[in-house]
Amino acid sequence: MSERSERADRHSNVANAADGGGRVNPDVNLDTVKRAADTPDERQPYAELGMKRDEYDRVKEILGRRPTSSELAIYSVMWSEHCSYKSSKVHLRQFGTKAPQSDALLVGMGENAGVVDIGDGWAATFKIESHNHPSYVEPHQGAATGVGGIVRDIMSMGARPIAVMDALRFGGADQADTRRVLPGVVEGISHYGNCLGLPNIGGEVVFDPCYIGNPLVNALCVGLLRKDQIKLAIAPGAGNKVVLFGALTGPDGIGGASVLASATFEDESQAKRPSVQVGDPFMEKLLIECCLELYQADVVVGIQDLGAAGVSCATTELAAKGTGGMDVRLDLVPLRDPSLRPEEILMSESQERMMAVVAPDDIDAFMAICAKWDIPATVIGEVTDSGRLVMTWHGETIVDIPPGTAADEGPVYERPFHEPAGQAALNASSPADLPRPEDLRAALLQLLGSPNLASKEWVTSQYDRYVRGNTVLAQPADAGVLRISEAMPGAEETTRGIALATDGNGRYARLDPYAGAQLALAEAYRNVAVTGAVPLAVTNCLNFGSPEDPEVMWQFSEAVRGLADACKTLGVPVTGGNVSFYNQTGSTPIHPTPVVGVLGVIEDVAKRVRSGFTGTGEKVVLLGE
Amino acid sequence: MSAARVGVVTFPGTLDDQDAARAVRHAGGEAVPLWHADPDLKGVDAVFLPGGFSYGDYLRCGAISRFAPLMEELIPAARAGLPVLGTCNGFQILCEAHLLPGALMRNAGLHYVCRDQGIRVENTATPWTSDFTEGQEIVLPVKHGEGRYVADPATLAAIEAGGQVVFRYTGGNPNGSLNDIAGIRNEAGNIVGLMPHPEHAVEDLTGAPSTDGRAFFTSILKKLVNT
Amino acid sequence: MARVIVDVMLKPEILDAQGQAIARALPRLGFSGVSAVRQGKRFEVELDGPADEAALSDIRKMAETLLANTVIEDYRVTVEE
Amino acid sequence: MARVIVDVMLKPEILDAQGQAIARALPRLGFSGVSAVRQGKRFEVELDGPADEAALSDIRKMAETLLANTVIEDYRVTVEE
Ligand SMILES: Nc1ncnc2c1ncn2[C@@H]1O[C@H](COP(=O)(O)OP(=O)(O)O)[C@@H](O)[C@H]1O
């Protein structure tokens, strides 16, 4: 190895970190670039990794040879539906093309999270993301790591996370599996969010039998930052160091991104089920405080959280958006399980990890801050201007690719779609045809007793809504409201606050996905507006069945069109979000469920409006039609 | 006259330190940040151990924190009479450090509970509760998963007889605590621990729908200014 | 009248954050010579009758469905003498 | 290279809410014949060296001061063969 990488060796505060020599290293099977060139016809398990034949052929074309197994790992996760948005991209473009002009938008779609200007020099960043499949497999850990993941997205924008919300969908309240899934999911969100010290300021709990085999766990996080201190996932400047920091890498959710996120829960896929990811909220809390101190000290050039595709995603995306190249010594990645192979390190979904790009002169300061917070940190590579992402394993080159081809130039599909067979009949059946209830009292009691209308206190009382002392409104209000003057040092002068709401209705969307998505936006928009806040920006989590099913794809395209049109009409931009496909049991998809989050700003947070009557003698006025 | 200085301790995983510091400032005191790894009390006049999940609450709440370098200074100082208030995780740490009798266990309902809780003030003979009146009913938020106070029968009888029960839950016990105990003090009275959160009940705009927490901070500041 | 013990531990490949936090704290507390700590659960189950094959098979089922979460945990059943 | 087990159980006079909740759930799940369940903790401590008297005395101290809260818990140290 070069002298450069030997210097990297010394830049680690991790006890027992791989030193390049001390690890068991059965390298007889190591698939190097050289070996790949020499064995062009070796059979590779691209199909098992969820790749189609033509996708695999394209990789070969890009590289001019077969990929090494490590390269295959990278392309398979990066080109998975989950990471590449290959089925949704062509539709999501409308959010950009139809977007209203908005001066408030500082960072739009495509980054880890959108950022909006909230005035007085401050900005808010927010995003909602799904963790549906993992929450079905292991409700507690699945939901917990869903919160952890979205919080890291917000941190990576340079912000302090200040609150979370959760939009949940379960099967029928009386169905047996709901008893397993619901308490675990709520406990997971509660434990992780409470441990991080993030108030939970709202969300939804909806029951419908269509979610029995596929619950929805959508978590939202909002963060605050100075407008001039936005961080991006970029790696400019040849010679800058690449630092991996946070938890050690273990065999968590290996293959999860491609296998878990793009397969259904049919029996044969159960056998392939990778080990679940387990979260450590304590580590994440330290990581939050550590990152904020790193930003304060101004020692971070670019930063990226490690999400579903772990090291593969962070290295390819950082390199693609920077000077263009990166050298990484994969054997320097500190491991929890020393037997991990390079392919597994690349695909590991271990939680609570971040990757930063740091100028060489700032490395010592960076490491000192990590040490203060007891955060393991290791220099694993360096930015180059080679235009290639090159990874070595004990001196052997195992990855040599143009990073953009993995990060940005994945496949794009124009999937066929058509209206579902029964759609017209479904719409023809009108509530007007139903018999009128004879006993209104019984009907009312039935409504009041229905789980969807009942109090959600069993859930919300498990969430800390007071921590950090900035919660102005939370449950039972329809929108959460936070003051910002005390949320971060330096904000004392502002009187502003932010309001957030999430809404969605799968039954409306099933009947008419175009209108259903618009109704979800309208409801969240109203909920924010009634607190006294001006709605500014939208995030969304689009939960649908398989994109390979043309009827689902129709629902999806209609919902996106509806949401984009409504955003245009209301004058609020979509700043980011998440698409979750393959939400189905066997071939039966869930109701199409777009969940929409709206963020608004209130100029004087002391003037927020509560819901509910506050005194006798007040006049009651009905607005609208 | 310089403001009374109240130390606010931060362990890895402490969450309510900024709320505690804010509450001290609102009452007119100076909040002095104390870091778990520095064995230095910085000459403060009193110490607030705030809530959170120090060390992730792994093993047992407060079990690891009590060995922090700062605690090596704090424990003898508290034994010698330094006023110390621990809320939630701070209460757990005080019990683990044996500065207060008994222990805090998993809630009887086995769930984390966040709610606005009725509480009766049972004892005002502490530097943290002198601005209350005995028998006063107040509302403070509780938010914890492990707040069930337990002690062996002899200890329980002794703290009841000695006036060491400072707060009791009213209107429903959120966690199954013995004798509805929400907070206790040591024999000398300078150390108080409670599960509820006074620092989340000091402002009209935010936090719980009460400002009953203010009296904790006005009590200690009066005491410090007058001595 | 027999007592059966069910030990439940996280599977080796699953992150044991608790155990790690304890192991990291030990040197600070003056304990050296410990390379790792794993934390699990121990259940003591008191039976009305003897720990015969039928009872043990019941307990194994109980461990499998209730006491352990077999997605992330392994369990072991032993009879206390 | 030895492994030492530390079992920590609540003292008998302390209410074991978790154990009771499990015992109450059992009949509903179709298990009969269990008169009580107690839930405790199991620590597996890996030593760098052998489990000799010096090491065990260290571990007993660790159990006494850290792994168990002796106000409410008892512990037992055993060496795994
Ligand atoms: N999963 C959840 N997480 C956090 N808050 C929730 C959740 N579900 C419901 N809430 C909150 O509980 C309150 C009542 O919810 P809900 O009954 O759905 O009210 P509404 O019907 O008025 O929307 C709201 O403040 C809502 O934000």
PDB file of N, CA and C and ligand atoms in Angstrom, chain A residues 166 168 200 202-205 456 459-460 463 475-478, ligand 1:
ATOM      1  N   ASP A 166     -44.587   9.922  13.889  1.00  0.00           N
ATOM      2  CA  ASP A 166     -44.687   8.586  13.319  1.00  0.00           C
ATOM      3  C   ASP A 166     -46.093   8.339  12.795  1.00  0.00           C
ATOM      4  N   LEU A 168     -48.460   5.461  11.444  1.00  0.00           N
ATOM      5  CA  LEU A 168     -48.496   4.000  11.537  1.00  0.00           C
ATOM      6  C   LEU A 168     -49.779   3.441  10.936  1.00  0.00           C
ATOM      7  N   ASN A 200     -41.753  13.520  20.619  1.00  0.00           N
ATOM      8  CA  ASN A 200     -42.633  13.023  19.563  1.00  0.00           C
ATOM      9  C   ASN A 200     -43.844  13.940  19.561  1.00  0.00           C
ATOM     10  N   GLY A 202     -46.395  14.142  17.172  1.00  0.00           N
ATOM     11  CA  GLY A 202     -47.627  13.792  16.464  1.00  0.00           C
ATOM     12  C   GLY A 202     -47.449  12.604  15.554  1.00  0.00           C
ATOM     13  N   GLY A 203     -48.545  12.213  14.945  1.00  0.00           N
ATOM     14  CA  GLY A 203     -48.503  11.068  14.054  1.00  0.00           C
ATOM     15  C   GLY A 203     -49.888  10.519  13.850  1.00  0.00           C
ATOM     16  N   GLU A 204     -49.932   9.289  13.375  1.00  0.00           N
ATOM     17  CA  GLU A 204     -51.224   8.663  13.105  1.00  0.00           C
ATOM     18  C   GLU A 204     -51.175   7.197  13.497  1.00  0.00           C
ATOM     19  N   VAL A 205     -52.327   6.670  13.890  1.00  0.00           N
ATOM     20  CA  VAL A 205     -52.497   5.232  14.072  1.00  0.00           C
ATOM     21  C   VAL A 205     -53.774   4.847  13.335  1.00  0.00           C
ATOM     22  N   LYS A 456     -55.944   7.643  20.977  1.00  0.00           N
ATOM     23  CA  LYS A 456     -54.665   6.997  20.665  1.00  0.00           C
ATOM     24  C   LYS A 456     -53.709   7.107  21.848  1.00  0.00           C
ATOM     25  N   VAL A 459     -50.924   4.703  22.700  1.00  0.00           N
ATOM     26  CA  VAL A 459     -49.693   4.890  21.929  1.00  0.00           C
ATOM     27  C   VAL A 459     -48.961   6.145  22.385  1.00  0.00           C
ATOM     28  N   THR A 460     -49.652   7.272  22.388  1.00  0.00           N
ATOM     29  CA  THR A 460     -48.941   8.545  22.597  1.00  0.00           C
ATOM     30  C   THR A 460     -48.377   8.674  24.010  1.00  0.00           C
ATOM     31  N   TYR A 463     -44.717   7.950  24.385  1.00  0.00           N
ATOM     32  CA  TYR A 463     -43.728   8.837  23.759  1.00  0.00           C
ATOM     33  C   TYR A 463     -43.501  10.067  24.628  1.00  0.00           C
ATOM     34  N   GLN A 475     -49.772  15.986  21.065  1.00  0.00           N
ATOM     35  CA  GLN A 475     -51.096  15.414  21.210  1.00  0.00           C
ATOM     36  C   GLN A 475     -51.843  16.128  22.331  1.00  0.00           C
ATOM     37  N   PRO A 476     -53.138  16.375  22.282  1.00  0.00           N
ATOM     38  CA  PRO A 476     -54.045  15.895  21.244  1.00  0.00           C
ATOM     39  C   PRO A 476     -54.225  16.852  20.066  1.00  0.00           C
ATOM     40  N   ALA A 477     -53.311  17.808  19.872  1.00  0.00           N
ATOM     41  CA  ALA A 477     -53.466  18.762  18.768  1.00  0.00           C
ATOM     42  C   ALA A 477     -53.288  18.056  17.422  1.00  0.00           C
ATOM     43  N   ASP A 478     -53.857  18.649  16.368  1.00  0.00           N
ATOM     44  CA  ASP A 478     -53.767  18.036  15.039  1.00  0.00           C
ATOM     45  C   ASP A 478     -52.421  18.277  14.376  1.00  0.00           C
TER      46      ASP A 478
HETATM   47  N1  LIG E   1     -48.443   7.269  16.068  1.00  0.00           N
HETATM   48  C1  LIG E   1     -48.584   8.445  16.690  1.00  0.00           C
HETATM   49  N2  LIG E   1     -47.502   9.090  17.152  1.00  0.00           N
HETATM   50  C2  LIG E   1     -47.613  10.278  17.760  1.00  0.00           C
HETATM   51  N3  LIG E   1     -48.762  10.904  17.928  1.00  0.00           N
HETATM   52  C3  LIG E   1     -49.881  10.336  17.476  1.00  0.00           C
HETATM   53  C4  LIG E   1     -49.845   9.079  16.850  1.00  0.00           C
HETATM   54  N4  LIG E   1     -51.101   8.738  16.517  1.00  0.00           N
HETATM   55  C5  LIG E   1     -51.886   9.747  16.922  1.00  0.00           C
HETATM   56  N5  LIG E   1     -51.147  10.718  17.488  1.00  0.00           N
HETATM   57  C6  LIG E   1     -51.617  11.985  18.023  1.00  0.00           C
HETATM   58  O1  LIG E   1     -52.740  11.745  18.849  1.00  0.00           O
HETATM   59  C7  LIG E   1     -53.687  12.766  18.674  1.00  0.00           C
HETATM   60  C8  LIG E   1     -55.010  12.141  18.310  1.00  0.00           C
HETATM   61  O2  LIG E   1     -54.888  11.409  17.119  1.00  0.00           O
HETATM   62  P1  LIG E   1     -56.171  11.057  16.266  1.00  0.00           P
HETATM   63  O3  LIG E   1     -57.153  10.363  17.128  1.00  0.00           O
HETATM   64  O4  LIG E   1     -55.689  10.395  15.033  1.00  0.00           O
HETATM   65  O5  LIG E   1     -56.700  12.517  15.990  1.00  0.00           O
HETATM   66  P2  LIG E   1     -57.422  13.092  14.723  1.00  0.00           P
HETATM   67  O6  LIG E   1     -58.487  12.107  14.424  1.00  0.00           O
HETATM   68  O7  LIG E   1     -57.899  14.401  15.252  1.00  0.00           O
HETATM   69  O8  LIG E   1     -56.352  13.220  13.691  1.00  0.00           O
HETATM   70  C9  LIG E   1     -53.117  13.706  17.602  1.00  0.00           C
HETATM   71  O9  LIG E   1     -52.499  14.776  18.277  1.00  0.00           O
HETATM   72  C10 LIG E   1     -52.078  12.886  16.907  1.00  0.00           C
HETATM   73  O10 LIG E   1     -51.015  13.678  16.400  1.00  0.00           O
END
